[in-house]
Amino acid sequence: MDRIIGGVLGLCAGIAVVALSVMKGIPARDCFWRAAVAVLLGYWIGRLVFGPLGLSVAREAAGPVPPETPPPPGKPPAQGAPQGPKTK
């Protein structure tokens, strides 16, 4: 998953650099060099932020997850979706 997000961020950075460079009138050769650097940096930053290290920091900042309490005996577990009306 972190590779996918890193790749998407890298491609977005490269496209943005190409578009801005073309709008400014920068020569194509320089435009593509800048885009290549932007793709690599975008991919690296995406992997850093959304990779195992970044996600572990986010989990730690979110705090501990409270444990689920089991339902009392004799009572069915709660369902996530509401049920329709009961018919006789």
PDB file of N, CA and C in Angstrom:
ATOM      1  N   MET A   1       0.821  -1.189   0.000  1.00  0.00           N
ATOM      2  CA  MET A   1       0.000   0.000   0.000  1.00  0.00           C
ATOM      3  C   MET A   1       0.867   1.255   0.000  1.00  0.00           C
ATOM      4  N   ASP A   2       1.957   1.224   0.771  1.00  0.00           N
ATOM      5  CA  ASP A   2       2.810   2.409   0.832  1.00  0.00           C
ATOM      6  C   ASP A   2       3.490   2.675  -0.508  1.00  0.00           C
ATOM      7  N   ARG A   3       3.758   1.619  -1.277  1.00  0.00           N
ATOM      8  CA  ARG A   3       4.353   1.821  -2.609  1.00  0.00           C
ATOM      9  C   ARG A   3       3.359   2.494  -3.543  1.00  0.00           C
ATOM     10  N   ILE A   4       2.105   2.098  -3.435  1.00  0.00           N
ATOM     11  CA  ILE A   4       1.080   2.672  -4.305  1.00  0.00           C
ATOM     12  C   ILE A   4       0.910   4.152  -4.006  1.00  0.00           C
ATOM     13  N   ILE A   5       0.787   4.488  -2.737  1.00  0.00           N
ATOM     14  CA  ILE A   5       0.604   5.894  -2.365  1.00  0.00           C
ATOM     15  C   ILE A   5       1.843   6.703  -2.728  1.00  0.00           C
ATOM     16  N   GLY A   6       3.024   6.144  -2.495  1.00  0.00           N
ATOM     17  CA  GLY A   6       4.249   6.833  -2.873  1.00  0.00           C
ATOM     18  C   GLY A   6       4.326   7.061  -4.375  1.00  0.00           C
ATOM     19  N   GLY A   7       3.924   6.048  -5.148  1.00  0.00           N
ATOM     20  CA  GLY A   7       3.932   6.185  -6.603  1.00  0.00           C
ATOM     21  C   GLY A   7       2.955   7.243  -7.088  1.00  0.00           C
ATOM     22  N   VAL A   8       1.767   7.263  -6.488  1.00  0.00           N
ATOM     23  CA  VAL A   8       0.765   8.254  -6.881  1.00  0.00           C
ATOM     24  C   VAL A   8       1.247   9.662  -6.546  1.00  0.00           C
ATOM     25  N   LEU A   9       1.813   9.841  -5.365  1.00  0.00           N
ATOM     26  CA  LEU A   9       2.333  11.160  -5.003  1.00  0.00           C
ATOM     27  C   LEU A   9       3.488  11.569  -5.908  1.00  0.00           C
ATOM     28  N   GLY A  10       4.338  10.617  -6.263  1.00  0.00           N
ATOM     29  CA  GLY A  10       5.439  10.912  -7.173  1.00  0.00           C
ATOM     30  C   GLY A  10       4.955  11.333  -8.547  1.00  0.00           C
ATOM     31  N   LEU A  11       3.970  10.604  -9.077  1.00  0.00           N
ATOM     32  CA  LEU A  11       3.424  10.960 -10.390  1.00  0.00           C
ATOM     33  C   LEU A  11       2.734  12.323 -10.355  1.00  0.00           C
ATOM     34  N   CYS A  12       2.001  12.591  -9.295  1.00  0.00           N
ATOM     35  CA  CYS A  12       1.340  13.904  -9.171  1.00  0.00           C
ATOM     36  C   CYS A  12       2.372  15.028  -9.115  1.00  0.00           C
ATOM     37  N   ALA A  13       3.448  14.803  -8.381  1.00  0.00           N
ATOM     38  CA  ALA A  13       4.498  15.821  -8.309  1.00  0.00           C
ATOM     39  C   ALA A  13       5.146  16.033  -9.670  1.00  0.00           C
ATOM     40  N   GLY A  14       5.405  14.946 -10.385  1.00  0.00           N
ATOM     41  CA  GLY A  14       6.002  15.060 -11.719  1.00  0.00           C
ATOM     42  C   GLY A  14       5.094  15.790 -12.699  1.00  0.00           C
ATOM     43  N   ILE A  15       3.817  15.466 -12.679  1.00  0.00           N
ATOM     44  CA  ILE A  15       2.869  16.137 -13.574  1.00  0.00           C
ATOM     45  C   ILE A  15       2.769  17.620 -13.240  1.00  0.00           C
ATOM     46  N   ALA A  16       2.749  17.929 -11.957  1.00  0.00           N
ATOM     47  CA  ALA A  16       2.665  19.335 -11.550  1.00  0.00           C
ATOM     48  C   ALA A  16       3.905  20.109 -11.990  1.00  0.00           C
ATOM     49  N   VAL A  17       5.072  19.501 -11.859  1.00  0.00           N
ATOM     50  CA  VAL A  17       6.310  20.177 -12.261  1.00  0.00           C
ATOM     51  C   VAL A  17       6.330  20.384 -13.771  1.00  0.00           C
ATOM     52  N   VAL A  18       5.900  19.388 -14.540  1.00  0.00           N
ATOM     53  CA  VAL A  18       5.871  19.539 -15.994  1.00  0.00           C
ATOM     54  C   VAL A  18       4.903  20.655 -16.380  1.00  0.00           C
ATOM     55  N   ALA A  19       3.722  20.654 -15.785  1.00  0.00           N
ATOM     56  CA  ALA A  19       2.723  21.674 -16.131  1.00  0.00           C
ATOM     57  C   ALA A  19       3.218  23.075 -15.780  1.00  0.00           C
ATOM     58  N   LEU A  20       3.776  23.243 -14.600  1.00  0.00           N
ATOM     59  CA  LEU A  20       4.267  24.570 -14.196  1.00  0.00           C
ATOM     60  C   LEU A  20       5.464  25.001 -15.037  1.00  0.00           C
ATOM     61  N   SER A  21       6.336  24.057 -15.374  1.00  0.00           N
ATOM     62  CA  SER A  21       7.503  24.399 -16.178  1.00  0.00           C
ATOM     63  C   SER A  21       7.105  24.817 -17.593  1.00  0.00           C
ATOM     64  N   VAL A  22       6.135  24.125 -18.170  1.00  0.00           N
ATOM     65  CA  VAL A  22       5.667  24.480 -19.506  1.00  0.00           C
ATOM     66  C   VAL A  22       5.013  25.861 -19.478  1.00  0.00           C
ATOM     67  N   MET A  23       4.240  26.130 -18.438  1.00  0.00           N
ATOM     68  CA  MET A  23       3.583  27.441 -18.326  1.00  0.00           C
ATOM     69  C   MET A  23       4.600  28.576 -18.204  1.00  0.00           C
ATOM     70  N   LYS A  24       5.727  28.297 -17.549  1.00  0.00           N
ATOM     71  CA  LYS A  24       6.757  29.324 -17.361  1.00  0.00           C
ATOM     72  C   LYS A  24       7.668  29.460 -18.573  1.00  0.00           C
ATOM     73  N   GLY A  25       7.601  28.530 -19.514  1.00  0.00           N
ATOM     74  CA  GLY A  25       8.421  28.615 -20.713  1.00  0.00           C
ATOM     75  C   GLY A  25       9.803  28.029 -20.545  1.00  0.00           C
ATOM     76  N   ILE A  26       9.988  27.105 -19.629  1.00  0.00           N
ATOM     77  CA  ILE A  26      11.286  26.460 -19.408  1.00  0.00           C
ATOM     78  C   ILE A  26      11.507  25.433 -20.523  1.00  0.00           C
ATOM     79  N   PRO A  27      12.726  25.310 -21.040  1.00  0.00           N
ATOM     80  CA  PRO A  27      12.997  24.339 -22.107  1.00  0.00           C
ATOM     81  C   PRO A  27      12.619  22.910 -21.694  1.00  0.00           C
ATOM     82  N   ALA A  28      12.244  22.097 -22.672  1.00  0.00           N
ATOM     83  CA  ALA A  28      11.749  20.743 -22.418  1.00  0.00           C
ATOM     84  C   ALA A  28      12.781  19.880 -21.687  1.00  0.00           C
ATOM     85  N   ARG A  29      14.055  20.004 -22.056  1.00  0.00           N
ATOM     86  CA  ARG A  29      15.092  19.190 -21.428  1.00  0.00           C
ATOM     87  C   ARG A  29      15.149  19.448 -19.925  1.00  0.00           C
ATOM     88  N   ASP A  30      15.145  20.728 -19.539  1.00  0.00           N
ATOM     89  CA  ASP A  30      15.176  21.079 -18.117  1.00  0.00           C
ATOM     90  C   ASP A  30      13.865  20.682 -17.425  1.00  0.00           C
ATOM     91  N   CYS A  31      12.793  20.797 -18.162  1.00  0.00           N
ATOM     92  CA  CYS A  31      11.476  20.457 -17.628  1.00  0.00           C
ATOM     93  C   CYS A  31      11.433  18.982 -17.220  1.00  0.00           C
ATOM     94  N   PHE A  32      11.939  18.095 -18.067  1.00  0.00           N
ATOM     95  CA  PHE A  32      11.885  16.672 -17.773  1.00  0.00           C
ATOM     96  C   PHE A  32      12.876  16.267 -16.688  1.00  0.00           C
ATOM     97  N   TRP A  33      14.016  16.945 -16.591  1.00  0.00           N
ATOM     98  CA  TRP A  33      14.945  16.679 -15.485  1.00  0.00           C
ATOM     99  C   TRP A  33      14.306  17.049 -14.163  1.00  0.00           C
ATOM    100  N   ARG A  34      13.668  18.194 -14.132  1.00  0.00           N
ATOM    101  CA  ARG A  34      12.988  18.630 -12.903  1.00  0.00           C
ATOM    102  C   ARG A  34      11.855  17.674 -12.549  1.00  0.00           C
ATOM    103  N   ALA A  35      11.127  17.211 -13.553  1.00  0.00           N
ATOM    104  CA  ALA A  35      10.026  16.279 -13.308  1.00  0.00           C
ATOM    105  C   ALA A  35      10.551  14.954 -12.755  1.00  0.00           C
ATOM    106  N   ALA A  36      11.685  14.476 -13.285  1.00  0.00           N
ATOM    107  CA  ALA A  36      12.267  13.225 -12.787  1.00  0.00           C
ATOM    108  C   ALA A  36      12.656  13.348 -11.319  1.00  0.00           C
ATOM    109  N   VAL A  37      13.253  14.463 -10.957  1.00  0.00           N
ATOM    110  CA  VAL A  37      13.618  14.691  -9.554  1.00  0.00           C
ATOM    111  C   VAL A  37      12.358  14.774  -8.689  1.00  0.00           C
ATOM    112  N   ALA A  38      11.315  15.441  -9.189  1.00  0.00           N
ATOM    113  CA  ALA A  38      10.065  15.563  -8.438  1.00  0.00           C
ATOM    114  C   ALA A  38       9.395  14.209  -8.243  1.00  0.00           C
ATOM    115  N   VAL A  39       9.441  13.345  -9.261  1.00  0.00           N
ATOM    116  CA  VAL A  39       8.856  12.008  -9.134  1.00  0.00           C
ATOM    117  C   VAL A  39       9.593  11.217  -8.066  1.00  0.00           C
ATOM    118  N   LEU A  40      10.912  11.238  -8.094  1.00  0.00           N
ATOM    119  CA  LEU A  40      11.691  10.492  -7.094  1.00  0.00           C
ATOM    120  C   LEU A  40      11.463  11.023  -5.687  1.00  0.00           C
ATOM    121  N   LEU A  41      11.470  12.335  -5.530  1.00  0.00           N
ATOM    122  CA  LEU A  41      11.240  12.906  -4.204  1.00  0.00           C
ATOM    123  C   LEU A  41       9.813  12.668  -3.727  1.00  0.00           C
ATOM    124  N   GLY A  42       8.841  12.781  -4.622  1.00  0.00           N
ATOM    125  CA  GLY A  42       7.456  12.520  -4.248  1.00  0.00           C
ATOM    126  C   GLY A  42       7.253  11.076  -3.818  1.00  0.00           C
ATOM    127  N   TYR A  43       7.860  10.148  -4.544  1.00  0.00           N
ATOM    128  CA  TYR A  43       7.771   8.737  -4.180  1.00  0.00           C
ATOM    129  C   TYR A  43       8.414   8.486  -2.822  1.00  0.00           C
ATOM    130  N   TRP A  44       9.585   9.047  -2.609  1.00  0.00           N
ATOM    131  CA  TRP A  44      10.308   8.854  -1.350  1.00  0.00           C
ATOM    132  C   TRP A  44       9.525   9.439  -0.175  1.00  0.00           C
ATOM    133  N   ILE A  45       8.984  10.635  -0.343  1.00  0.00           N
ATOM    134  CA  ILE A  45       8.217  11.271   0.735  1.00  0.00           C
ATOM    135  C   ILE A  45       6.924  10.492   0.989  1.00  0.00           C
ATOM    136  N   GLY A  46       6.275  10.015  -0.071  1.00  0.00           N
ATOM    137  CA  GLY A  46       5.075   9.193   0.100  1.00  0.00           C
ATOM    138  C   GLY A  46       5.360   7.914   0.860  1.00  0.00           C
ATOM    139  N   ARG A  47       6.464   7.266   0.563  1.00  0.00           N
ATOM    140  CA  ARG A  47       6.846   6.048   1.294  1.00  0.00           C
ATOM    141  C   ARG A  47       7.170   6.360   2.737  1.00  0.00           C
ATOM    142  N   LEU A  48       7.818   7.523   2.966  1.00  0.00           N
ATOM    143  CA  LEU A  48       8.173   7.902   4.329  1.00  0.00           C
ATOM    144  C   LEU A  48       6.931   8.195   5.165  1.00  0.00           C
ATOM    145  N   VAL A  49       5.994   8.939   4.590  1.00  0.00           N
ATOM    146  CA  VAL A  49       4.810   9.347   5.341  1.00  0.00           C
ATOM    147  C   VAL A  49       3.828   8.193   5.509  1.00  0.00           C
ATOM    148  N   PHE A  50       3.581   7.428   4.437  1.00  0.00           N
ATOM    149  CA  PHE A  50       2.570   6.391   4.475  1.00  0.00           C
ATOM    150  C   PHE A  50       3.139   4.990   4.608  1.00  0.00           C
ATOM    151  N   GLY A  51       4.423   4.866   4.790  1.00  0.00           N
ATOM    152  CA  GLY A  51       5.044   3.561   4.965  1.00  0.00           C
ATOM    153  C   GLY A  51       4.904   3.072   6.395  1.00  0.00           C
ATOM    154  N   PRO A  52       5.577   1.980   6.729  1.00  0.00           N
ATOM    155  CA  PRO A  52       5.463   1.417   8.076  1.00  0.00           C
ATOM    156  C   PRO A  52       5.878   2.398   9.170  1.00  0.00           C
ATOM    157  N   LEU A  53       6.917   3.174   8.936  1.00  0.00           N
ATOM    158  CA  LEU A  53       7.368   4.125   9.947  1.00  0.00           C
ATOM    159  C   LEU A  53       6.338   5.229  10.167  1.00  0.00           C
ATOM    160  N   GLY A  54       5.837   5.808   9.097  1.00  0.00           N
ATOM    161  CA  GLY A  54       4.858   6.879   9.221  1.00  0.00           C
ATOM    162  C   GLY A  54       3.550   6.404   9.827  1.00  0.00           C
ATOM    163  N   LEU A  55       3.093   5.204   9.435  1.00  0.00           N
ATOM    164  CA  LEU A  55       1.844   4.689   9.971  1.00  0.00           C
ATOM    165  C   LEU A  55       1.986   4.302  11.437  1.00  0.00           C
ATOM    166  N   SER A  56       3.154   3.835  11.846  1.00  0.00           N
ATOM    167  CA  SER A  56       3.339   3.502  13.262  1.00  0.00           C
ATOM    168  C   SER A  56       3.312   4.762  14.118  1.00  0.00           C
ATOM    169  N   VAL A  57       3.857   5.857  13.600  1.00  0.00           N
ATOM    170  CA  VAL A  57       3.802   7.126  14.333  1.00  0.00           C
ATOM    171  C   VAL A  57       2.357   7.605  14.446  1.00  0.00           C
ATOM    172  N   ALA A  58       1.575   7.447  13.382  1.00  0.00           N
ATOM    173  CA  ALA A  58       0.169   7.853  13.400  1.00  0.00           C
ATOM    174  C   ALA A  58      -0.632   6.992  14.371  1.00  0.00           C
ATOM    175  N   ARG A  59      -0.358   5.702  14.409  1.00  0.00           N
ATOM    176  CA  ARG A  59      -1.066   4.818  15.350  1.00  0.00           C
ATOM    177  C   ARG A  59      -0.739   5.187  16.786  1.00  0.00           C
ATOM    178  N   GLU A  60       0.521   5.496  17.036  1.00  0.00           N
ATOM    179  CA  GLU A  60       0.932   5.867  18.383  1.00  0.00           C
ATOM    180  C   GLU A  60       0.287   7.186  18.804  1.00  0.00           C
ATOM    181  N   ALA A  61       0.182   8.127  17.874  1.00  0.00           N
ATOM    182  CA  ALA A  61      -0.432   9.418  18.190  1.00  0.00           C
ATOM    183  C   ALA A  61      -1.935   9.283  18.417  1.00  0.00           C
ATOM    184  N   ALA A  62      -2.566   8.308  17.782  1.00  0.00           N
ATOM    185  CA  ALA A  62      -4.008   8.120  17.937  1.00  0.00           C
ATOM    186  C   ALA A  62      -4.365   7.581  19.319  1.00  0.00           C
ATOM    187  N   GLY A  63      -3.440   6.951  19.981  1.00  0.00           N
ATOM    188  CA  GLY A  63      -3.704   6.426  21.316  1.00  0.00           C
ATOM    189  C   GLY A  63      -4.143   4.975  21.270  1.00  0.00           C
ATOM    190  N   PRO A  64      -4.310   4.391  22.456  1.00  0.00           N
ATOM    191  CA  PRO A  64      -4.696   2.976  22.499  1.00  0.00           C
ATOM    192  C   PRO A  64      -6.154   2.794  22.089  1.00  0.00           C
ATOM    193  N   VAL A  65      -6.418   1.662  21.496  1.00  0.00           N
ATOM    194  CA  VAL A  65      -7.775   1.311  21.083  1.00  0.00           C
ATOM    195  C   VAL A  65      -8.455   0.626  22.258  1.00  0.00           C
ATOM    196  N   PRO A  66      -9.626   1.113  22.675  1.00  0.00           N
ATOM    197  CA  PRO A  66     -10.291   0.459  23.803  1.00  0.00           C
ATOM    198  C   PRO A  66     -10.755  -0.945  23.425  1.00  0.00           C
ATOM    199  N   PRO A  67     -10.630  -1.891  24.340  1.00  0.00           N
ATOM    200  CA  PRO A  67     -11.050  -3.252  24.008  1.00  0.00           C
ATOM    201  C   PRO A  67     -12.572  -3.325  23.912  1.00  0.00           C
ATOM    202  N   GLU A  68     -13.049  -4.204  23.048  1.00  0.00           N
ATOM    203  CA  GLU A  68     -14.489  -4.395  22.919  1.00  0.00           C
ATOM    204  C   GLU A  68     -14.978  -5.228  24.093  1.00  0.00           C
ATOM    205  N   THR A  69     -16.089  -4.809  24.667  1.00  0.00           N
ATOM    206  CA  THR A  69     -16.655  -5.574  25.772  1.00  0.00           C
ATOM    207  C   THR A  69     -17.605  -6.617  25.193  1.00  0.00           C
ATOM    208  N   PRO A  70     -17.515  -7.837  25.687  1.00  0.00           N
ATOM    209  CA  PRO A  70     -18.419  -8.867  25.172  1.00  0.00           C
ATOM    210  C   PRO A  70     -19.843  -8.611  25.675  1.00  0.00           C
ATOM    211  N   PRO A  71     -20.854  -9.026  24.906  1.00  0.00           N
ATOM    212  CA  PRO A  71     -22.232  -8.829  25.357  1.00  0.00           C
ATOM    213  C   PRO A  71     -22.531  -9.712  26.559  1.00  0.00           C
ATOM    214  N   PRO A  72     -23.468  -9.307  27.394  1.00  0.00           N
ATOM    215  CA  PRO A  72     -23.807 -10.160  28.545  1.00  0.00           C
ATOM    216  C   PRO A  72     -24.376 -11.501  28.071  1.00  0.00           C
ATOM    217  N   PRO A  73     -24.234 -12.537  28.909  1.00  0.00           N
ATOM    218  CA  PRO A  73     -24.731 -13.860  28.505  1.00  0.00           C
ATOM    219  C   PRO A  73     -26.245 -13.822  28.249  1.00  0.00           C
ATOM    220  N   GLY A  74     -26.672 -14.508  27.226  1.00  0.00           N
ATOM    221  CA  GLY A  74     -28.090 -14.588  26.899  1.00  0.00           C
ATOM    222  C   GLY A  74     -28.563 -13.481  25.984  1.00  0.00           C
ATOM    223  N   LYS A  75     -27.731 -12.501  25.696  1.00  0.00           N
ATOM    224  CA  LYS A  75     -28.119 -11.406  24.823  1.00  0.00           C
ATOM    225  C   LYS A  75     -27.328 -11.534  23.525  1.00  0.00           C
ATOM    226  N   PRO A  76     -28.006 -11.459  22.364  1.00  0.00           N
ATOM    227  CA  PRO A  76     -27.267 -11.590  21.100  1.00  0.00           C
ATOM    228  C   PRO A  76     -26.363 -10.382  20.882  1.00  0.00           C
ATOM    229  N   PRO A  77     -25.258 -10.579  20.154  1.00  0.00           N
ATOM    230  CA  PRO A  77     -24.363  -9.442  19.887  1.00  0.00           C
ATOM    231  C   PRO A  77     -25.061  -8.384  19.031  1.00  0.00           C
ATOM    232  N   ALA A  78     -24.672  -7.140  19.227  1.00  0.00           N
ATOM    233  CA  ALA A  78     -25.269  -6.030  18.477  1.00  0.00           C
ATOM    234  C   ALA A  78     -24.853  -6.112  17.016  1.00  0.00           C
ATOM    235  N   GLN A  79     -25.772  -5.826  16.128  1.00  0.00           N
ATOM    236  CA  GLN A  79     -25.500  -5.828  14.700  1.00  0.00           C
ATOM    237  C   GLN A  79     -25.141  -4.418  14.265  1.00  0.00           C
ATOM    238  N   GLY A  80     -24.253  -4.292  13.268  1.00  0.00           N
ATOM    239  CA  GLY A  80     -23.828  -2.978  12.786  1.00  0.00           C
ATOM    240  C   GLY A  80     -24.917  -2.243  12.030  1.00  0.00           C
ATOM    241  N   ALA A  81     -25.705  -2.946  11.223  1.00  0.00           N
ATOM    242  CA  ALA A  81     -26.740  -2.300  10.416  1.00  0.00           C
ATOM    243  C   ALA A  81     -28.085  -2.422  11.124  1.00  0.00           C
ATOM    244  N   PRO A  82     -28.900  -1.382  11.069  1.00  0.00           N
ATOM    245  CA  PRO A  82     -30.213  -1.487  11.696  1.00  0.00           C
ATOM    246  C   PRO A  82     -31.092  -2.485  10.932  1.00  0.00           C
ATOM    247  N   GLN A  83     -31.897  -3.194  11.689  1.00  0.00           N
ATOM    248  CA  GLN A  83     -32.760  -4.178  11.068  1.00  0.00           C
ATOM    249  C   GLN A  83     -34.103  -3.555  10.752  1.00  0.00           C
ATOM    250  N   GLY A  84     -34.786  -4.106   9.773  1.00  0.00           N
ATOM    251  CA  GLY A  84     -36.101  -3.607   9.367  1.00  0.00           C
ATOM    252  C   GLY A  84     -37.151  -3.959  10.400  1.00  0.00           C
ATOM    253  N   PRO A  85     -38.379  -3.491  10.168  1.00  0.00           N
ATOM    254  CA  PRO A  85     -39.445  -3.786  11.136  1.00  0.00           C
ATOM    255  C   PRO A  85     -39.755  -5.277  11.167  1.00  0.00           C
ATOM    256  N   LYS A  86     -40.111  -5.751  12.351  1.00  0.00           N
ATOM    257  CA  LYS A  86     -40.449  -7.166  12.504  1.00  0.00           C
ATOM    258  C   LYS A  86     -41.897  -7.376  12.113  1.00  0.00           C
ATOM    259  N   THR A  87     -42.153  -8.470  11.419  1.00  0.00           N
ATOM    260  CA  THR A  87     -43.524  -8.799  11.037  1.00  0.00           C
ATOM    261  C   THR A  87     -44.009  -9.968  11.875  1.00  0.00           C
ATOM    262  N   LYS A  88     -45.311 -10.068  12.043  1.00  0.00           N
ATOM    263  CA  LYS A  88     -45.871 -11.142  12.875  1.00  0.00           C
ATOM    264  C   LYS A  88     -46.015 -12.416  12.128  1.00  0.00           C
TER     265      LYS A  88
END
